[in-house]
Each structure stands twice: as structure tokens, then as C-alpha cells.
Amino acid sequence: MSRRLPSHLADLYAERHREIGQRLRDFTRVPPEKWFYELCFCLMTPQSSAVHAHAVQLELERIKFFQHGQDVVHLLRDPATYIRFHNTKHTRLHMAREQWPSIEAILLDRGLSARERRDRLRY
């Protein structure tokens, strides 16, 4: 089965495919020790400012949240870097930290295709 984009999306893709490819290559250069904090960013951004989420991500790195697992809800609640649903997202950050060894093992398993890794991470 062949999948085709609607023409308006195909046109946009044709205009931007080089930029998209470059951005994807940028992600391949993120060192593994930063992957956890990239996940934190992704967990914080839904319905929140990416600028705020990035500022909190940098602060989580600075205080070594992964190593210490401290309470950081105040960072998410701070008006300067406000993250909507901060209590829920705070819980998710801690869950990601606890589950990181399993998540990282899937990400590093080169015996799996990208699709298989994605599917395993969904559950």
C-alpha cells in the first residue's frame, strides 16, 4: 500500500525537506548522557511553552535531577518558567527517572529497528 501526503502537505514537505533532514541529524548528535533530559523536555511541553520547558530542562541538568531525584515541582510552578499541569508532570518526571534504565536499554538496543524500539517504548 502506497501512502501519499495530501498535496498541500507534500508541497510544504518539498519546500522544507532539507531543513527537516538537518533537524533530524541534529538529534542524532545529542549525546546519550543528555537523552534523559531530552525526555524531560518532551514530558513538560504538552500545553506548555517550549521556552519554559527548555529553561526547566536546563535547570534539571544543572541540579543533577537524574542523579538526585529531588522534588522539583517548584521549578515547574515558578511563574517565570510555568509548566501547566505541573503536579502531574512532576510525577511523570519522577516516573521517567525510575524507569530510565529500561527506557535506555530499549533505546540502545541496536538489534531492534527504530519502529520496534518505538513500539516497545509505547508500553
mmCIF file of C-alpha atoms in Angstrom:
data_model
loop_
_atom_site.group_PDB
_atom_site.id
_atom_site.type_symbol
_atom_site.label_atom_id
_atom_site.label_comp_id
_atom_site.label_asym_id
_atom_site.label_seq_id
_atom_site.Cartn_x
_atom_site.Cartn_y
_atom_site.Cartn_z
ATOM 1 C CA MET A 1 0.000 0.000 0.000
ATOM 2 C CA SER A 2 1.406 3.349 -1.004
ATOM 3 C CA ARG A 3 0.879 6.296 1.315
ATOM 4 C CA ARG A 4 0.826 9.769 -0.147
ATOM 5 C CA LEU A 5 0.592 13.077 1.578
ATOM 6 C CA PRO A 6 -2.239 15.426 0.670
ATOM 7 C CA SER A 7 -0.939 17.853 -1.956
ATOM 8 C CA HIS A 8 -0.757 20.862 0.396
ATOM 9 C CA LEU A 9 1.412 18.855 2.813
ATOM 10 C CA ALA A 10 3.513 17.400 0.001
ATOM 11 C CA ASP A 11 4.210 20.949 -1.195
ATOM 12 C CA LEU A 12 5.246 22.043 2.299
ATOM 13 C CA TYR A 13 7.450 18.982 2.657
ATOM 14 C CA ALA A 14 9.111 19.661 -0.702
ATOM 15 C CA GLU A 15 9.915 23.192 0.476
ATOM 16 C CA ARG A 16 11.311 22.100 3.819
ATOM 17 C CA HIS A 17 12.664 18.577 3.419
ATOM 18 C CA ARG A 18 16.303 19.719 3.699
ATOM 19 C CA GLU A 19 15.593 21.602 6.933
ATOM 20 C CA ILE A 20 13.698 18.606 8.303
ATOM 21 C CA GLY A 21 16.576 16.288 7.428
ATOM 22 C CA GLN A 22 19.080 18.618 9.085
ATOM 23 C CA ARG A 23 16.979 18.828 12.241
ATOM 24 C CA LEU A 24 16.730 15.035 12.416
ATOM 25 C CA ARG A 25 20.520 14.799 12.026
ATOM 26 C CA ASP A 26 20.852 17.305 14.894
ATOM 27 C CA PHE A 27 19.015 14.865 17.153
ATOM 28 C CA THR A 28 21.419 12.053 16.264
ATOM 29 C CA ARG A 29 24.228 14.195 17.681
ATOM 30 C CA VAL A 30 22.656 14.518 21.137
ATOM 31 C CA PRO A 31 24.991 12.547 23.427
ATOM 32 C CA PRO A 32 23.365 9.630 25.301
ATOM 33 C CA GLU A 33 24.007 11.274 28.681
ATOM 34 C CA LYS A 34 21.588 14.054 27.616
ATOM 35 C CA TRP A 35 18.799 11.738 26.458
ATOM 36 C CA PHE A 36 17.105 11.652 29.849
ATOM 37 C CA TYR A 37 16.865 15.438 29.901
ATOM 38 C CA GLU A 38 15.511 15.468 26.337
ATOM 39 C CA LEU A 39 12.786 13.128 27.597
ATOM 40 C CA CYS A 40 12.098 15.545 30.459
ATOM 41 C CA PHE A 41 11.649 18.333 27.912
ATOM 42 C CA CYS A 42 9.182 16.202 25.941
ATOM 43 C CA LEU A 43 7.215 15.388 29.088
ATOM 44 C CA MET A 44 6.919 19.066 30.024
ATOM 45 C CA THR A 45 5.963 20.607 26.666
ATOM 46 C CA PRO A 46 2.356 19.431 26.112
ATOM 47 C CA GLN A 47 0.153 22.505 26.587
ATOM 48 C CA SER A 48 3.146 24.430 27.942
ATOM 49 C CA SER A 49 5.681 26.805 26.454
ATOM 50 C CA ALA A 50 8.675 25.105 24.846
ATOM 51 C CA VAL A 51 10.764 28.066 26.027
ATOM 52 C CA HIS A 52 9.682 27.425 29.632
ATOM 53 C CA ALA A 53 10.218 23.676 29.273
ATOM 54 C CA HIS A 54 13.719 24.264 27.916
ATOM 55 C CA ALA A 55 14.568 26.586 30.814
ATOM 56 C CA VAL A 56 13.375 23.957 33.303
ATOM 57 C CA GLN A 57 15.277 21.243 31.397
ATOM 58 C CA LEU A 58 18.497 23.220 31.753
ATOM 59 C CA GLU A 59 17.845 23.708 35.467
ATOM 60 C CA LEU A 60 17.164 19.981 35.918
ATOM 61 C CA GLU A 61 20.540 19.292 34.315
ATOM 62 C CA ARG A 62 22.260 21.908 36.470
ATOM 63 C CA ILE A 63 20.907 20.458 39.728
ATOM 64 C CA LYS A 64 21.540 16.881 38.530
ATOM 65 C CA PHE A 65 17.906 15.796 38.872
ATOM 66 C CA PHE A 66 18.664 12.397 37.338
ATOM 67 C CA GLN A 67 21.291 11.609 39.972
ATOM 68 C CA HIS A 68 19.427 13.001 42.989
ATOM 69 C CA GLY A 69 15.703 12.763 42.163
ATOM 70 C CA GLN A 70 14.806 15.730 44.310
ATOM 71 C CA ASP A 71 11.396 17.420 44.473
ATOM 72 C CA VAL A 72 11.344 19.930 41.620
ATOM 73 C CA VAL A 73 7.673 20.918 41.460
ATOM 74 C CA HIS A 74 8.678 24.448 42.474
ATOM 75 C CA LEU A 75 10.618 24.765 39.203
ATOM 76 C CA LEU A 76 7.548 23.794 37.192
ATOM 77 C CA ARG A 77 5.260 26.060 39.223
ATOM 78 C CA ASP A 78 7.530 29.137 39.032
ATOM 79 C CA PRO A 79 5.738 31.908 37.067
ATOM 80 C CA ALA A 80 8.951 32.652 35.132
ATOM 81 C CA THR A 81 9.037 29.094 33.748
ATOM 82 C CA TYR A 82 5.452 27.965 34.394
ATOM 83 C CA ILE A 83 4.565 24.471 33.203
ATOM 84 C CA ARG A 84 0.849 23.700 33.008
ATOM 85 C CA PHE A 85 -0.284 20.668 34.993
ATOM 86 C CA HIS A 86 2.934 20.923 36.998
ATOM 87 C CA ASN A 87 1.909 18.361 39.631
ATOM 88 C CA THR A 88 1.083 15.719 37.019
ATOM 89 C CA LYS A 89 4.206 16.467 35.006
ATOM 90 C CA HIS A 90 6.318 16.414 38.168
ATOM 91 C CA THR A 91 5.037 12.899 38.833
ATOM 92 C CA ARG A 92 5.848 11.901 35.254
ATOM 93 C CA LEU A 93 9.393 13.249 35.544
ATOM 94 C CA HIS A 94 9.941 11.040 38.594
ATOM 95 C CA MET A 95 8.377 8.039 36.854
ATOM 96 C CA ALA A 96 10.689 8.568 33.868
ATOM 97 C CA ARG A 97 13.663 8.742 36.226
ATOM 98 C CA GLU A 98 12.658 5.465 37.897
ATOM 99 C CA GLN A 99 12.038 3.736 34.564
ATOM 100 C CA TRP A 100 15.067 5.214 32.788
ATOM 101 C CA PRO A 101 17.233 2.043 32.905
ATOM 102 C CA SER A 102 14.546 0.125 30.980
ATOM 103 C CA ILE A 103 13.921 3.018 28.584
ATOM 104 C CA GLU A 104 17.624 3.483 27.908
ATOM 105 C CA ALA A 105 18.117 -0.250 27.289
ATOM 106 C CA ILE A 106 15.462 -0.144 24.567
ATOM 107 C CA LEU A 107 16.974 2.993 23.014
ATOM 108 C CA LEU A 108 20.433 1.418 22.923
ATOM 109 C CA ASP A 109 19.314 -1.977 21.567
ATOM 110 C CA ARG A 110 20.681 -1.857 18.009
ATOM 111 C CA GLY A 111 19.172 -5.278 17.365
ATOM 112 C CA LEU A 112 15.806 -3.536 17.143
ATOM 113 C CA SER A 113 14.644 -1.384 14.278
ATOM 114 C CA ALA A 114 13.565 2.172 15.023
ATOM 115 C CA ARG A 115 9.935 1.061 14.676
ATOM 116 C CA GLU A 116 10.444 -1.847 17.119
ATOM 117 C CA ARG A 117 12.070 0.481 19.651
ATOM 118 C CA ARG A 118 9.197 2.924 19.286
ATOM 119 C CA ASP A 119 6.643 0.154 19.758
ATOM 120 C CA ARG A 120 8.386 -1.165 22.887
ATOM 121 C CA LEU A 121 8.541 2.315 24.398
ATOM 122 C CA ARG A 122 4.782 2.745 23.963
ATOM 123 C CA TYR A 123 4.002 0.109 26.596
#
